[in-house]
CSV table of C-alpha atoms in Angstrom, one decimal:
chain,number,residue,atom,x,y,z
A,73,MET,CA,165.7,230.6,66.5
A,74,THR,CA,164.7,227.5,64.6
A,75,THR,CA,166.2,224.1,65.4
A,76,ILE,CA,168.2,224.1,62.1
A,77,GLY,CA,169.5,227.6,62.9
A,78,SER,CA,170.6,226.7,66.4
A,79,TYR,CA,172.1,223.4,65.2
A,80,LEU,CA,174.1,225.2,62.5
A,81,ALA,CA,175.4,227.8,64.9
A,82,VAL,CA,176.9,225.0,66.9
A,83,ALA,CA,177.9,222.6,64.1
A,84,THR,CA,179.9,225.3,62.4
A,85,ASP,CA,181.9,226.1,65.5
A,86,LEU,CA,182.2,222.8,67.3
A,87,THR,CA,185.7,223.4,68.7
A,88,ARG,CA,184.4,226.4,70.7
A,89,TRP,CA,181.3,224.6,72.0
A,90,ARG,CA,183.3,221.6,73.0
A,91,ALA,CA,185.7,223.8,74.9
A,92,VAL,CA,182.8,225.4,76.7
A,93,ALA,CA,181.4,222.0,77.6
A,94,ALA,CA,184.8,220.7,78.8
A,95,LYS,CA,185.1,223.7,81.2
A,96,ALA,CA,181.8,223.0,82.9
A,97,PRO,CA,182.6,222.2,86.6
A,98,ASP,CA,180.9,218.8,86.6
A,99,VAL,CA,182.4,217.8,83.3
A,100,ALA,CA,185.9,218.9,84.2
A,101,ALA,CA,185.7,217.1,87.6
A,102,GLU,CA,184.6,213.8,86.1
A,103,THR,CA,187.1,214.0,83.3
A,104,ASN,CA,190.0,214.7,85.7
A,105,TYR,CA,188.9,211.7,87.8
A,106,PHE,CA,188.8,209.5,84.8
A,107,LYS,CA,192.2,210.5,83.5
A,108,ALA,CA,193.8,210.1,86.9
A,109,ASN,CA,192.3,206.6,87.6
A,110,ILE,CA,191.6,204.8,84.3
A,111,ALA,CA,195.1,203.3,84.2
A,112,LYS,CA,194.2,201.3,87.3
A,113,ALA,CA,191.3,199.6,85.4
A,114,THR,CA,193.4,196.8,83.9
A,115,SER,CA,190.6,194.3,83.9
A,116,ILE,CA,186.9,194.1,83.5
A,117,ASP,CA,186.3,193.6,87.2
A,118,ALA,CA,188.5,196.7,88.0
A,119,LEU,CA,186.5,198.9,85.7
A,120,LEU,CA,183.2,197.7,87.0
A,121,LYS,CA,184.3,198.0,90.6
A,122,ASP,CA,184.9,201.7,90.2
A,123,ARG,CA,181.4,202.8,89.3
A,124,ARG,CA,182.5,206.4,88.6
A,125,LEU,CA,184.9,205.2,85.9
A,126,PHE,CA,182.4,202.8,84.5
A,127,ASN,CA,179.6,205.5,84.4
A,128,TYR,CA,182.0,207.9,82.7
A,129,ALA,CA,182.9,205.4,80.1
A,130,MET,CA,179.3,204.5,79.4
A,131,LYS,CA,178.2,208.1,79.1
A,132,ALA,CA,181.2,208.7,76.7
A,133,PHE,CA,179.8,206.1,74.3
A,134,GLY,CA,176.2,207.4,74.4
A,135,LEU,CA,175.1,204.7,76.9
A,136,GLY,CA,174.2,206.9,79.8
A,137,ASP,CA,170.7,205.6,79.8
A,138,ARG,CA,171.9,202.1,80.5
A,139,LEU,CA,174.1,202.5,83.5
A,140,TYR,CA,172.0,199.8,85.2
A,141,ALA,CA,173.1,197.2,82.6
A,142,VAL,CA,176.3,196.2,84.4
A,143,GLY,CA,175.7,192.5,83.8
A,144,MET,CA,175.2,192.9,80.1
A,145,MET,CA,178.2,195.1,79.7
A,146,ARG,CA,180.3,192.6,81.6
A,147,LYS,CA,179.3,190.0,79.0
A,148,VAL,CA,180.0,192.5,76.2
A,149,MET,CA,183.5,193.1,77.4
A,150,ALA,CA,184.2,189.5,78.3
A,151,GLN,CA,183.2,188.2,74.8
A,152,GLY,CA,185.1,190.9,72.9
A,153,VAL,CA,184.5,191.7,69.3
A,154,ALA,CA,186.6,189.2,67.4
A,155,ASN,CA,183.9,186.5,67.1
A,156,SER,CA,180.9,187.4,64.9
A,157,GLY,CA,178.7,185.7,67.5
A,158,ALA,CA,179.9,187.9,70.3
A,159,LEU,CA,177.2,189.9,72.1
A,160,ALA,CA,178.6,193.2,71.0
A,161,ASN,CA,178.2,192.1,67.4
A,162,THR,CA,174.8,190.6,67.7
A,163,LEU,CA,173.0,193.4,69.6
A,164,ARG,CA,173.2,195.6,66.5
A,165,ASP,CA,173.8,198.7,68.7
A,166,PRO,CA,176.6,200.9,67.3
A,167,ASN,CA,177.3,202.5,70.6
A,168,ILE,CA,177.7,199.1,72.4
A,169,LEU,CA,179.9,197.9,69.6
A,170,ALA,CA,182.1,201.0,69.8
A,171,PHE,CA,182.3,200.6,73.6
A,172,ALA,CA,183.3,196.9,73.2
A,173,LYS,CA,186.0,197.8,70.7
A,174,ALA,CA,187.5,200.5,73.0
A,175,PHE,CA,187.3,198.4,76.2
A,176,ASP,CA,188.4,195.1,74.4
A,177,TYR,CA,189.8,193.4,77.5
A,178,ALA,CA,189.2,190.0,75.8
A,179,GLY,CA,191.5,190.9,72.9
A,180,LYS,CA,193.9,193.4,74.4
A,181,GLY,CA,194.0,192.5,78.1
A,182,ALA,CA,195.5,195.1,80.3
A,183,GLY,CA,196.7,196.9,77.2
A,184,VAL,CA,193.3,198.4,76.8
A,185,VAL,CA,194.1,201.5,78.8
A,186,SER,CA,197.5,202.2,77.2
A,187,GLY,CA,198.6,205.2,75.1
A,188,ARG,CA,196.1,208.0,74.3
A,189,PHE,CA,193.2,205.9,75.5
A,190,ALA,CA,192.1,208.3,78.2
A,191,GLU,CA,192.2,211.3,75.9
A,192,SER,CA,190.1,209.4,73.3
A,193,VAL,CA,187.4,208.5,75.8
A,194,ALA,CA,187.4,211.9,77.4
A,195,GLY,CA,186.9,213.5,73.9
A,196,ARG,CA,183.8,211.3,73.5
A,197,TYR,CA,182.5,212.3,76.9
A,198,VAL,CA,182.9,216.0,76.3
A,199,GLU,CA,181.1,215.6,73.0
A,200,GLN,CA,178.2,213.9,74.8
A,201,ALA,CA,178.2,216.7,77.4
A,202,MET,CA,178.2,219.4,74.8
A,203,GLN,CA,175.2,217.8,73.1
A,204,ALA,CA,173.4,217.5,76.4
A,205,GLN,CA,174.0,221.2,77.1
A,206,GLN,CA,172.6,222.2,73.8
A,207,GLY,CA,169.7,219.8,74.4
A,208,ALA,CA,168.8,221.7,77.6
A,209,GLN,CA,168.0,224.7,75.3
A,210,ASN,CA,166.5,222.7,72.4
A,211,PRO,CA,166.2,218.9,72.5
A,212,GLY,CA,166.0,218.9,68.7
A,213,VAL,CA,169.5,220.4,68.5
A,214,GLU,CA,170.9,217.7,70.7
A,215,LEU,CA,169.3,215.0,68.5
A,216,ALA,CA,170.7,216.7,65.4
A,217,LEU,CA,174.2,216.9,66.8
A,218,TYR,CA,174.0,213.3,67.9
A,219,PHE,CA,172.8,212.2,64.5
A,220,ARG,CA,175.6,214.1,62.8
A,221,GLU,CA,178.1,212.2,64.9
A,222,GLN,CA,176.6,208.7,64.9
A,223,ALA,CA,174.8,208.3,61.6
A,224,PRO,CA,177.8,208.0,59.3
A,225,GLN,CA,178.9,204.9,61.4
A,226,LEU,CA,175.7,203.0,60.7
A,227,THR,CA,176.0,199.8,58.6
A,228,SER,CA,172.4,198.8,58.5
A,229,VAL,CA,168.9,200.1,59.5
A,230,TYR,CA,169.1,197.8,62.5
A,231,GLY,CA,171.7,200.1,64.0
A,232,ALA,CA,169.2,203.0,63.8
A,233,LEU,CA,166.5,200.8,65.3
A,234,ALA,CA,168.7,199.9,68.2
A,235,ASP,CA,169.5,203.5,69.1
A,236,LYS,CA,166.5,205.6,70.5
A,237,LYS,CA,168.0,208.9,69.5
A,238,LEU,CA,168.9,207.9,66.0
A,239,LEU,CA,165.5,206.3,65.5
A,240,GLN,CA,163.7,209.5,66.7
A,241,VAL,CA,165.5,211.6,64.1
A,242,VAL,CA,164.8,209.1,61.4
A,243,GLN,CA,161.1,208.7,62.3
A,244,THR,CA,160.7,212.5,62.5
A,245,ALA,CA,162.5,213.3,59.3
A,246,LEU,CA,160.5,210.6,57.4
A,247,ASP,CA,157.2,211.3,59.1
A,248,ILE,CA,157.0,207.8,60.5
A,249,SER,CA,154.8,207.3,63.5
A,250,PRO,CA,156.6,206.3,66.7
A,251,ARG,CA,153.9,203.7,67.1
A,252,THR,CA,155.7,201.6,64.5
A,253,SER,CA,158.3,200.8,67.2
A,254,THR,CA,155.8,198.3,68.6
A,255,GLN,CA,156.0,196.2,65.4
A,256,PRO,CA,158.4,193.3,65.0
A,257,ILE,CA,161.9,194.4,64.4
A,258,ASP,CA,162.1,192.9,60.9
A,259,THR,CA,158.9,194.7,60.0
A,260,GLN,CA,160.4,198.0,61.1
A,261,ALA,CA,163.6,197.3,59.2
A,262,ARG,CA,161.7,196.7,56.0
A,263,LEU,CA,159.8,199.9,56.4
A,264,LEU,CA,163.0,201.9,56.9
A,265,LYS,CA,164.8,200.2,54.0
A,266,ALA,CA,162.0,201.2,51.7
A,267,LYS,CA,162.4,204.9,52.7
A,268,LEU,CA,166.1,205.2,53.6
A,269,ASN,CA,169.5,204.4,52.2
A,270,ILE,CA,171.9,204.2,55.2
A,271,ASP,CA,174.9,204.7,53.0
A,272,ASP,CA,173.7,208.3,52.2
A,273,PHE,CA,174.8,209.3,55.7
A,274,LYS,CA,178.4,208.8,54.7
A,275,ASP,CA,178.0,211.6,52.3
A,276,ALA,CA,178.4,214.9,54.2
A,277,ARG,CA,176.0,216.8,51.9
A,278,LYS,CA,173.3,214.2,52.1
A,279,LEU,CA,173.7,213.9,55.8
A,280,ASP,CA,173.3,217.7,56.2
A,281,ALA,CA,170.2,217.5,54.0
A,282,PHE,CA,168.6,214.8,56.2
A,283,ILE,CA,169.3,216.7,59.3
A,284,ALA,CA,167.7,219.8,57.8
A,285,ARG,CA,164.6,217.7,57.0
A,286,PHE,CA,164.5,216.5,60.5
A,287,ALA,CA,164.9,219.9,62.0
A,288,ALA,CA,162.1,221.5,59.9
A,289,THR,CA,159.7,218.6,60.7
A,290,TYR,CA,160.7,218.7,64.4
A,291,ASP,CA,159.9,222.5,64.5
A,292,MET,CA,156.6,222.0,62.8
A,293,ARG,CA,155.6,219.3,65.3
A,294,SER,CA,156.7,221.2,68.4
A,295,ALA,CA,155.7,224.7,67.3
A,296,GLY,CA,152.3,224.5,69.0
A,297,THR,CA,150.8,228.0,69.1
A,298,THR,CA,153.8,229.7,67.6
A,299,PRO,CA,152.7,230.6,64.0
A,300,ALA,CA,156.1,232.1,63.1
A,301,ALA,CA,157.9,228.9,64.0
A,302,VAL,CA,155.5,226.9,61.7
A,303,THR,CA,156.0,229.4,58.9
A,304,ASN,CA,159.8,229.3,59.2
A,305,ALA,CA,159.9,225.5,59.3
A,306,ASN,CA,157.6,225.3,56.3
A,307,ALA,CA,159.9,227.6,54.4
A,308,ILE,CA,162.9,225.5,55.3
A,309,LEU,CA,161.2,222.4,54.2
A,310,TYR,CA,160.0,224.1,51.0
A,311,GLY,CA,163.5,225.2,50.3
A,312,ALA,CA,164.7,221.6,50.8
A,313,SER,CA,162.2,220.4,48.3
A,314,LEU,CA,163.3,222.9,45.7
A,315,ALA,CA,166.9,221.7,45.9
A,316,ASP,CA,166.0,218.0,46.2
A,317,SER,CA,167.3,216.1,43.2
A,318,ASP,CA,167.9,212.7,44.8
A,319,GLY,CA,164.7,211.9,46.7
A,320,PRO,CA,164.6,212.6,50.4
A,321,VAL,CA,168.2,213.9,50.5
A,322,GLY,CA,170.5,216.2,48.4
A,323,VAL,CA,169.6,219.6,49.9
A,324,ASP,CA,172.2,222.4,49.7
A,325,ILE,CA,172.5,223.5,53.3
A,326,SER,CA,173.5,227.0,52.1
A,327,LEU,CA,170.0,227.3,50.5
A,328,ILE,CA,168.4,226.7,53.9
A,329,LEU,CA,170.6,229.3,55.5
A,330,ARG,CA,169.7,231.9,52.8
A,331,ARG,CA,166.0,231.2,53.3
A,332,GLN,CA,166.3,231.5,57.1
A,333,ASN,CA,168.1,234.8,56.8
A,334,ALA,CA,165.5,236.1,54.4
A,335,LEU,CA,162.8,235.2,56.8
A,336,ARG,CA,164.6,237.2,59.6
A,337,GLY,CA,165.2,240.1,57.3
A,338,PHE,CA,169.0,239.7,57.1
């Protein structure tokens, strides 16, 4: 199955796939521990002292690749989000900002972990776990699901540049070489601004169209010696171009599904 086909199979039944992820033994064990113990983390030090809680929280906010950055996250939480010069606001990373808003010890004190806080964080963790499970079958599907969740929250291209997964999707969809990441950040930002309107991702139809473009290009790049995969991906991309009335976005996802089904003989 193509990346777009696999992605749509999950995206149209997210409740089911999240439930599957939540029941996985490792996910269930970590979630139960978090819910049972997070109320004890009434300060930054308490959260950081229990590395199991801290790691769960980091993974829930898409920061699993930065578990080592304890010192930085201490500063993020200590400075809060109220001041525009706070670290969370200047790093331009939407995941770090979301983490800082949730674990706002600077602004809320011990009240951070009150109410439905544990359920909210657990929901994020399960979402990340579900995406990772899909990624084990097809990394492109994980990227597409992650982009679907995170892209609407972007406020500038700098947010995409600060997130490796978001950037990979954008570079793939727009056929931008990963080597551009070695350029100065402002140079990269100008390049993306010339090719991309971040506000388009707040429109569900345009977001779907961009993901479809990414998926088709991803399959073409990773198809290798599988001619059928290349043919399918080309057909999807061709279908996208036929429906494209607003530049890089504006594809009707149903058209893509119809073209995929026709290729399979459905």
